[in-house]
Short mmCIF file of C-alpha atoms and ligand atoms in Angstrom, two decimals:
data_model
loop_
_atom_site.label_atom_id
_atom_site.label_comp_id
_atom_site.label_asym_id
_atom_site.label_seq_id
_atom_site.Cartn_x
_atom_site.Cartn_y
_atom_site.Cartn_z
CA UNK V 622 2.25 113.99 72.12
CA UNK V 623 4.08 114.36 68.79
CA UNK V 624 7.63 115.61 69.14
CA UNK V 625 10.76 115.90 67.03
CA UNK V 626 14.12 115.98 68.82
CA UNK V 627 16.62 118.06 66.88
CA UNK V 628 20.34 118.27 67.53
CA UNK V 629 23.73 117.34 66.18
CA UNK V 630 24.89 113.72 66.41
CA UNK V 631 25.97 113.13 69.99
CA UNK V 632 23.85 115.92 71.43
CA UNK V 633 21.93 113.37 73.52
CA UNK V 634 18.75 112.97 71.46
CA UNK V 635 18.69 109.20 71.97
CA UNK V 636 19.20 109.39 75.73
CA UNK V 637 16.55 112.10 76.15
CA UNK V 638 14.10 110.29 73.85
CA UNK V 639 14.32 107.20 76.08
CA UNK V 640 13.59 109.26 79.18
CA UNK V 641 10.64 110.95 77.48
CA UNK V 642 9.30 107.56 76.43
CA UNK V 643 9.30 106.41 80.04
CA UNK V 644 7.63 109.58 81.28
CA UNK V 645 4.98 110.06 78.60
CA UNK V 646 4.44 106.46 77.45
CA UNK V 647 4.85 107.16 73.75
CA UNK V 648 7.38 105.28 71.62
CA UNK V 649 10.79 106.59 70.61
CA UNK V 650 11.12 106.37 66.84
CA UNK V 651 14.77 106.52 65.85
CA UNK V 652 15.60 106.14 62.17
CA UNK V 653 19.22 105.39 63.16
CA UNK V 654 18.03 102.46 65.34
CA UNK V 655 15.68 101.21 62.63
CA UNK V 656 18.46 101.38 60.04
CA UNK V 657 20.96 99.62 62.30
CA UNK V 658 18.39 96.89 62.97
CA UNK V 659 17.90 96.48 59.22
CA UNK V 660 21.67 96.28 58.70
CA UNK V 661 22.01 93.63 61.43
CA UNK V 662 19.12 91.66 60.01
CA UNK V 663 20.76 91.81 56.59
CA UNK V 664 17.56 92.95 54.85
CA UNK V 665 17.84 94.39 51.31
CA UNK V 666 17.01 97.78 52.78
CA UNK V 667 19.74 97.34 55.41
CA UNK V 668 22.31 96.38 52.80
CA UNK V 669 21.40 99.45 50.77
CA UNK V 670 21.70 101.72 53.79
CA UNK V 671 24.94 100.32 55.20
CA UNK V 672 27.40 102.01 52.88
CA UNK V 673 25.95 105.46 53.52
CA UNK V 674 25.89 104.86 57.27
CA UNK V 675 29.46 103.64 57.41
CA UNK V 676 30.61 106.80 55.70
CA UNK V 677 28.48 109.10 57.81
CA UNK V 678 26.31 110.16 54.86
CA UNK V 679 22.54 110.29 54.90
CA UNK V 680 20.64 107.26 53.71
CA UNK V 681 18.28 108.07 50.81
CA UNK V 682 15.01 109.84 51.65
CA UNK V 683 12.98 107.09 49.94
CA UNK V 684 14.29 104.41 52.27
CA UNK V 685 13.97 106.52 55.41
CA UNK V 686 10.47 107.81 54.59
CA UNK V 687 9.22 104.30 53.83
CA UNK V 688 10.54 103.16 57.19
CA UNK V 689 8.95 106.08 59.04
CA UNK V 690 5.60 105.62 57.32
CA UNK V 691 5.57 101.98 58.29
CA UNK V 692 6.63 102.65 61.89
CA UNK V 693 4.11 105.42 62.49
CA UNK V 694 1.32 103.12 61.35
CA UNK V 695 1.89 100.84 64.37
CA UNK V 696 -0.83 101.05 67.02
CA UNK V 697 1.57 102.27 69.72
CA UNK V 698 2.25 105.43 67.68
CA UNK V 699 -1.40 106.46 67.59
CA UNK V 700 -1.20 108.37 70.84
CA UNK V 701 2.06 110.00 69.82
CA UNK V 702 5.80 109.51 69.31
CA UNK V 703 9.19 111.01 69.88
CA UNK V 704 11.11 111.26 66.64
CA UNK V 705 14.85 110.93 67.16
CA UNK V 706 17.20 111.48 64.22
CA UNK V 707 14.32 112.18 61.85
CA UNK V 708 13.79 114.41 59.93
CA UNK V 709 17.38 115.00 58.84
CA UNK V 710 16.78 117.42 55.94
CA UNK V 711 14.07 119.75 54.58
CA UNK V 712 12.61 117.16 52.18
CA UNK V 713 12.07 114.75 55.09
CA UNK V 714 10.56 117.50 57.26
CA UNK V 715 8.08 118.45 54.54
CA UNK V 716 7.21 114.81 53.89
CA UNK V 717 6.62 114.33 57.63
CA UNK V 718 4.33 117.38 57.78
CA UNK V 719 2.30 116.06 54.83
CA UNK V 720 2.11 112.61 56.39
CA UNK V 721 0.89 113.95 59.74
CA UNK V 722 -1.51 116.37 58.12
CA UNK V 723 -3.15 113.45 56.32
CA UNK V 724 -3.63 111.79 59.68
CA UNK V 725 -5.02 115.05 61.10
CA UNK V 726 -2.34 114.95 63.79
CA UNK V 727 0.24 117.66 63.14
CA UNK V 728 3.57 117.85 64.92
CA UNK V 729 3.26 119.69 68.24
CA UNK V 730 6.83 120.48 69.15
CA UNK V 731 10.41 120.45 67.87
CA UNK V 732 13.00 120.51 70.67
CA UNK V 733 16.52 121.53 69.72
CA UNK V 734 19.19 120.18 72.06
CA UNK V 735 21.82 122.84 71.56
CA UNK V 736 25.45 121.92 72.16
CA UNK V 737 28.89 123.10 71.11
CA UNK V 738 30.19 120.97 68.21
CA UNK V 739 33.69 120.64 69.78
CA UNK V 740 32.29 118.80 72.78
CA UNK V 741 30.44 116.39 70.55
CA UNK V 742 33.57 114.64 69.25
CA UNK V 743 34.55 113.41 72.74
CA UNK V 744 30.99 112.48 73.54
CA UNK V 745 30.64 110.39 70.41
CA UNK V 746 33.96 108.58 70.55
CA UNK V 747 33.21 107.64 74.19
CA UNK V 748 29.70 106.36 73.47
CA UNK V 749 28.76 102.76 74.36
CA UNK V 750 25.32 101.12 73.96
CA UNK V 751 23.96 97.92 75.53
CA UNK V 752 23.20 95.37 72.81
CA UNK V 753 20.41 93.84 74.91
CA UNK V 754 18.42 96.72 76.42
CA UNK V 755 19.73 99.81 74.55
CA UNK V 756 20.97 101.55 77.73
CA UNK V 757 23.55 104.18 76.80
CA UNK V 758 26.88 105.02 78.48
CA UNK V 759 29.84 107.24 77.85
CA UNK V 760 33.23 106.05 78.99
CA UNK V 761 34.20 109.69 79.74
CA UNK V 762 31.09 111.25 81.25
CA UNK V 763 28.82 108.39 82.41
CA UNK V 764 30.84 105.12 82.43
CA UNK V 765 29.34 101.72 83.37
CA UNK V 766 30.42 100.19 86.70
CA UNK V 767 32.01 97.27 84.90
CA UNK V 768 33.85 97.79 81.65
CA UNK V 769 31.76 96.76 78.62
CA UNK V 770 28.92 95.43 80.83
CA UNK V 771 25.49 96.99 81.17
CA UNK V 772 24.61 98.12 84.72
CA UNK V 773 20.91 97.44 84.06
CA UNK V 774 20.86 93.97 82.45
CA UNK V 775 24.48 92.82 82.34
CA UNK V 776 24.40 92.77 78.53
CA UNK V 777 27.35 93.51 76.26
CA UNK V 778 28.21 97.15 75.57
CA UNK V 779 28.84 97.98 71.93
CA UNK V 780 30.85 100.79 70.36
CA UNK V 781 28.97 101.94 67.31
CA UNK V 782 30.79 101.36 64.02
CA UNK V 783 30.16 104.94 62.89
CA UNK V 784 31.42 106.46 66.15
CA UNK V 785 35.01 106.82 64.87
CA UNK V 786 36.64 110.19 64.29
CA UNK V 787 36.49 110.18 60.50
CA UNK V 788 32.85 109.21 60.30
CA UNK V 789 31.95 111.55 63.13
CA UNK V 790 33.57 114.43 61.23
CA UNK V 791 31.43 113.59 58.21
CA UNK V 792 28.27 113.31 60.27
CA UNK V 793 28.86 116.70 61.87
CA UNK V 794 29.36 118.27 58.44
CA UNK V 795 26.18 116.63 57.16
CA UNK V 796 24.36 117.97 60.22
CA UNK V 797 25.56 121.53 59.61
CA UNK V 798 24.65 121.49 55.92
CA UNK V 799 21.46 119.48 55.81
CA UNK V 800 19.89 119.17 59.25
CA UNK V 801 20.61 122.55 60.87
CA UNK V 802 18.29 124.38 58.37
CA UNK V 803 15.41 122.57 60.09
CA UNK V 804 15.91 124.86 63.08
CA UNK V 805 14.59 127.75 61.02
CA UNK V 806 11.94 125.55 59.42
CA UNK V 807 10.35 124.76 62.78
CA UNK V 808 10.97 128.24 64.16
CA UNK V 809 8.86 129.67 61.32
CA UNK V 810 6.09 127.22 62.19
CA UNK V 811 6.18 128.47 65.78
CA UNK V 812 7.04 124.96 67.02
CA UNK V 813 10.70 125.29 67.95
CA UNK V 814 11.95 125.27 71.54
CA UNK V 815 15.65 125.18 72.45
CA UNK V 816 17.27 123.64 75.51
CA UNK V 817 20.95 123.66 76.42
CA UNK V 818 22.49 120.20 75.87
CA UNK V 819 25.48 120.68 78.19
CA UNK V 820 25.30 119.50 81.77
CA UNK V 821 23.81 116.52 83.57
CA UNK V 822 21.42 114.27 81.68
CA UNK V 823 18.75 114.89 84.36
CA UNK V 824 19.08 118.66 84.02
CA UNK V 825 18.69 118.51 80.27
CA UNK V 826 15.73 116.19 80.74
CA UNK V 827 14.15 118.59 83.23
CA UNK V 828 14.50 121.41 80.69
CA UNK V 829 12.94 119.31 77.93
CA UNK V 830 10.12 118.14 80.20
CA UNK V 831 9.38 121.78 81.02
CA UNK V 832 8.92 122.78 77.39
CA UNK V 833 6.86 119.66 76.74
CA UNK V 834 4.58 120.49 79.68
CA UNK V 835 4.27 124.09 78.54
CA UNK V 836 3.34 122.99 75.04
CA UNK V 837 0.76 120.52 76.29
CA UNK V 838 -0.73 123.18 78.59
CA UNK V 839 -0.85 125.71 75.75
CA UNK V 840 -2.60 123.21 73.51
CA UNK V 841 -5.41 122.79 75.99
CA UNK V 842 -5.86 126.48 76.70
CA UNK V 843 -4.70 128.28 73.58
CA UNK V 844 -5.09 127.95 69.83
CA UNK V 845 -2.96 125.39 68.03
CA UNK V 846 0.53 126.14 66.72
CA UNK V 847 -1.04 126.49 63.27
CA UNK V 848 -3.44 129.11 64.60
CA UNK V 849 -0.54 130.84 66.37
CA UNK V 850 1.42 130.89 63.12
CA UNK V 851 -1.60 132.42 61.31
CA UNK V 852 -1.95 134.94 64.15
CA UNK V 853 1.72 135.86 63.86
CA UNK V 854 1.31 136.36 60.11
CA UNK V 855 -1.75 138.56 60.62
CA UNK V 856 0.09 140.58 63.24
CA UNK V 857 3.01 141.09 60.89
CA UNK V 858 0.62 142.12 58.09
CA UNK V 859 -1.17 144.54 60.44
CA UNK V 860 2.08 146.26 61.30
CA UNK V 861 2.59 147.19 57.68
CA UNK V 862 0.59 150.39 57.10
CA UNK V 863 -2.70 149.43 55.51
CA UNK V 864 -2.72 150.84 52.01
CA UNK V 865 -5.61 153.14 51.21
CA UNK V 866 -8.11 151.42 49.00
CA UNK V 867 -7.40 147.97 50.38
CA UNK V 868 -9.95 146.12 52.47
CA UNK V 869 -7.69 146.48 55.50
CA UNK V 870 -7.27 150.19 54.77
CA UNK V 871 -11.00 150.67 54.46
CA UNK V 872 -11.58 148.80 57.72
CA UNK V 873 -9.04 150.93 59.53
CA UNK V 874 -10.43 154.12 57.98
CA UNK V 875 -13.94 153.13 59.04
CA UNK V 876 -12.73 152.39 62.56
CA UNK V 877 -10.90 155.73 62.70
CA UNK V 878 -13.91 157.76 61.47
CA UNK V 879 -16.15 155.93 63.92
CA UNK V 880 -13.93 156.77 66.84
CA UNK V 881 -13.50 160.34 65.58
CA UNK V 882 -17.21 160.91 65.25
CA UNK V 883 -17.66 159.32 68.69
CA UNK V 884 -15.12 161.62 70.28
CA UNK V 885 -16.56 164.55 68.34
CA UNK V 886 -20.06 163.83 69.51
CA UNK V 887 -18.69 163.33 73.03
CA UNK V 888 -16.91 166.65 72.99
CA UNK V 889 -19.93 168.15 71.29
CA UNK V 890 -22.28 166.83 73.91
CA UNK V 891 -19.90 168.00 76.62
CA UNK V 892 -19.74 171.52 75.17
CA UNK V 893 -23.36 171.46 73.90
CA UNK V 894 -25.10 173.77 76.39
CA UNK V 895 -22.26 176.27 76.31
CA UNK V 896 -22.34 176.32 72.55
CA UNK V 897 -26.04 176.91 72.43
CA UNK V 898 -25.96 179.88 74.82
CA UNK V 899 -22.93 181.24 73.01
CA UNK V 900 -24.82 180.95 69.76
CA UNK V 901 -27.79 182.77 71.23
CA UNK V 902 -25.60 185.52 72.61
CA UNK V 903 -23.81 185.79 69.31
CA UNK V 904 -27.05 185.85 67.43
CA UNK V 905 -28.38 188.58 69.76
CA UNK V 906 -25.28 190.66 69.25
CA UNK V 907 -25.39 190.16 65.52
CA UNK V 908 -28.97 191.33 65.49
CA UNK V 909 -28.06 194.37 67.53
CA UNK V 910 -25.28 195.17 65.10
CA UNK V 911 -27.58 194.68 62.16
CA UNK V 912 -30.24 196.78 63.80
CA UNK V 913 -27.81 199.61 64.33
CA UNK V 914 -26.68 199.32 60.75
CA UNK V 915 -30.24 199.30 59.59
CA UNK V 916 -30.99 202.37 61.66
CA UNK V 917 -28.05 204.14 60.19
CA UNK V 918 -29.13 203.06 56.76
CA UNK V 919 -32.63 204.17 57.45
CA UNK V 920 -31.46 207.56 58.47
CA UNK V 921 -29.66 207.84 55.17
CA UNK V 922 -32.19 208.97 52.64
CA UNK V 923 -30.06 207.83 49.70
CA UNK V 924 -30.49 204.15 50.80
CA UNK V 925 -34.24 203.89 50.70
CA UNK V 926 -34.24 200.37 49.33
CA UNK V 927 -31.70 199.18 51.89
CA UNK V 928 -33.70 200.91 54.56
CA UNK V 929 -36.83 198.98 53.60
CA UNK V 930 -35.02 195.66 53.66
CA UNK V 931 -33.33 196.53 56.92
CA UNK V 932 -36.66 197.39 58.44
CA UNK V 933 -38.02 194.02 57.30
CA UNK V 934 -35.10 192.23 58.86
CA UNK V 935 -35.49 194.21 62.02
CA UNK V 936 -39.14 193.24 62.16
CA UNK V 937 -38.38 189.56 61.74
CA UNK V 938 -35.63 189.64 64.28
CA UNK V 939 -37.29 192.17 66.37
CA UNK V 940 -38.96 189.62 68.56
CA UNK V 941 -35.69 187.84 69.13
CA UNK V 942 -33.65 190.97 69.38
CA UNK V 943 -35.85 192.45 72.02
CA UNK V 944 -35.75 189.27 74.03
CA UNK V 945 -32.11 188.39 73.49
CA UNK V 946 -30.47 191.31 75.08
CA UNK V 947 -27.69 189.96 77.34
CA UNK V 948 -29.93 190.43 80.36
CA UNK V 949 -32.68 188.24 78.97
CA UNK V 950 -30.82 185.33 77.45
CA UNK V 951 -32.69 182.75 79.52
CA UNK V 952 -36.12 183.82 78.36
CA UNK V 953 -34.82 184.03 74.83
CA UNK V 954 -34.09 180.28 74.86
CA UNK V 955 -37.71 179.49 75.68
CA UNK V 956 -39.10 181.83 73.10
CA UNK V 957 -36.67 180.60 70.51
CA UNK V 958 -37.66 176.97 71.04
CA UNK V 959 -41.37 177.81 70.88
CA UNK V 960 -41.09 179.89 67.77
CA UNK V 961 -39.35 177.33 65.63
CA UNK V 962 -40.00 179.12 62.38
CA UNK V 963 -38.59 182.37 63.67
CA UNK V 964 -35.59 180.53 65.08
CA UNK V 965 -34.92 178.88 61.71
CA UNK V 966 -34.95 182.22 59.98
CA UNK V 967 -32.67 183.69 62.57
CA UNK V 968 -30.26 180.77 62.35
CA UNK V 969 -30.18 180.86 58.58
CA UNK V 970 -29.39 184.48 58.50
CA UNK V 971 -27.09 184.46 61.45
CA UNK V 972 -25.09 181.42 60.41
CA UNK V 973 -22.61 182.94 57.90
CA UNK V 974 -21.74 185.72 60.35
CA UNK V 975 -21.34 183.63 63.48
CA UNK V 976 -17.58 183.91 63.59
CA UNK V 977 -17.57 187.67 63.32
CA UNK V 978 -20.26 187.92 65.93
CA UNK V 979 -18.33 185.70 68.35
CA UNK V 980 -15.20 187.71 67.77
CA UNK V 981 -17.02 190.88 68.34
CA UNK V 982 -18.81 189.55 71.34
CA UNK V 983 -15.68 188.30 73.03
CA UNK V 984 -14.14 191.63 74.03
CA UNK V 985 -17.40 192.70 75.57
CA UNK V 986 -17.24 189.67 77.89
P1 AMP O 1374 21.87 108.22 64.13
O1 AMP O 1374 21.86 107.01 64.99
O2 AMP O 1374 20.59 108.98 64.18
O3 AMP O 1374 23.05 109.09 64.39
O4 AMP O 1374 22.02 107.71 62.62
C1 AMP O 1374 23.08 106.92 62.20
C2 AMP O 1374 23.17 106.98 60.69
O5 AMP O 1374 21.96 106.47 60.12
C3 AMP O 1374 23.35 108.35 60.10
O6 AMP O 1374 24.67 108.78 60.07
C4 AMP O 1374 22.78 108.17 58.73
O7 AMP O 1374 23.70 107.53 57.89
C5 AMP O 1374 21.63 107.20 58.97
N1 AMP O 1374 20.37 107.92 59.27
C6 AMP O 1374 19.72 107.96 60.43
N2 AMP O 1374 18.61 108.70 60.34
C7 AMP O 1374 18.56 109.13 59.08
C8 AMP O 1374 17.66 109.95 58.37
N3 AMP O 1374 16.55 110.48 58.94
N4 AMP O 1374 17.91 110.20 57.07
C9 AMP O 1374 18.99 109.68 56.46
N5 AMP O 1374 19.89 108.92 57.08
C10 AMP O 1374 19.68 108.62 58.39
#
């Protein structure tokens, strides 16, 4: 499990990270804790970091990233980690992504513990931490039984040097300007989940556990967050109308024509028999009309040439005409199918006049 806890200073990231550690058996990695340890130990890195920490500014990215790289290389971090207080700005978030990508173990989840900034001041000024076991208290909301003594191990409780009003003000400003943009950063990656930070510690923890469980369940059944992000991008692209001429446009066009021709052939096959008999009837009526015209023409001596041609046509269609009177449509079908050549001729000649014939035929029906 690889998680980042996001939230303003005092939102409860440290407390929740400890609970998650106990439940999921992965280490809490807190850059604040690592820096404080370095300051206490008086290492060169600690001395460098101290001034920034005392003023509530961010320690340089180089120092913090070197610390994180070193910590994540420990064996206990192989099965996962809960990052608390890191990343604190976009450069750190991008460096973390690159680091985890190299390991082939991308971040799975970023949980934002959302809380009103006004409440944070009281929370932070009341904060006390056990020097021995790290247990956290708040003299306002969750005080120890004995003043300045840890309930768990009896160790000394310490008030953090940077938990004074001036420094807290600076830290909250730094959070707003530099860390809050990470909310959008992880939202765009499809990895952000938000829980409300107000209320009992157990309730907040239950809400965080729920999103962790959901994420783990999704990972086993669904594509990864990266695949989801790609899916979301594709979906967004699909919503934009595919431009004609583009591959997507061509694909859509092909799909449309396919479904059109399918539905056409369906409707054609549904209306097939009716169409054929209608055609036959129309063809019969056309022939009758032509025959009449030919007879009239024949009776007109001035149209000898027309008469001859009309007679020819009548002869060709004669077989059909005789058999395609409305009474004998059924037998016409058989004859027509047997005499393919005759049928072809009839169709060819009848085709251009189909519409007229149908129109004419309709009132008779
Ligand atoms: P925290 O305990 O997380 O509130 O951190 C205490 C102080 O350590 C901060 O106010 C910063 O000065 C410094 N710090 C902790 N984490 C980082 C980080 N990721 N980047 C830069 N500075 C940090």
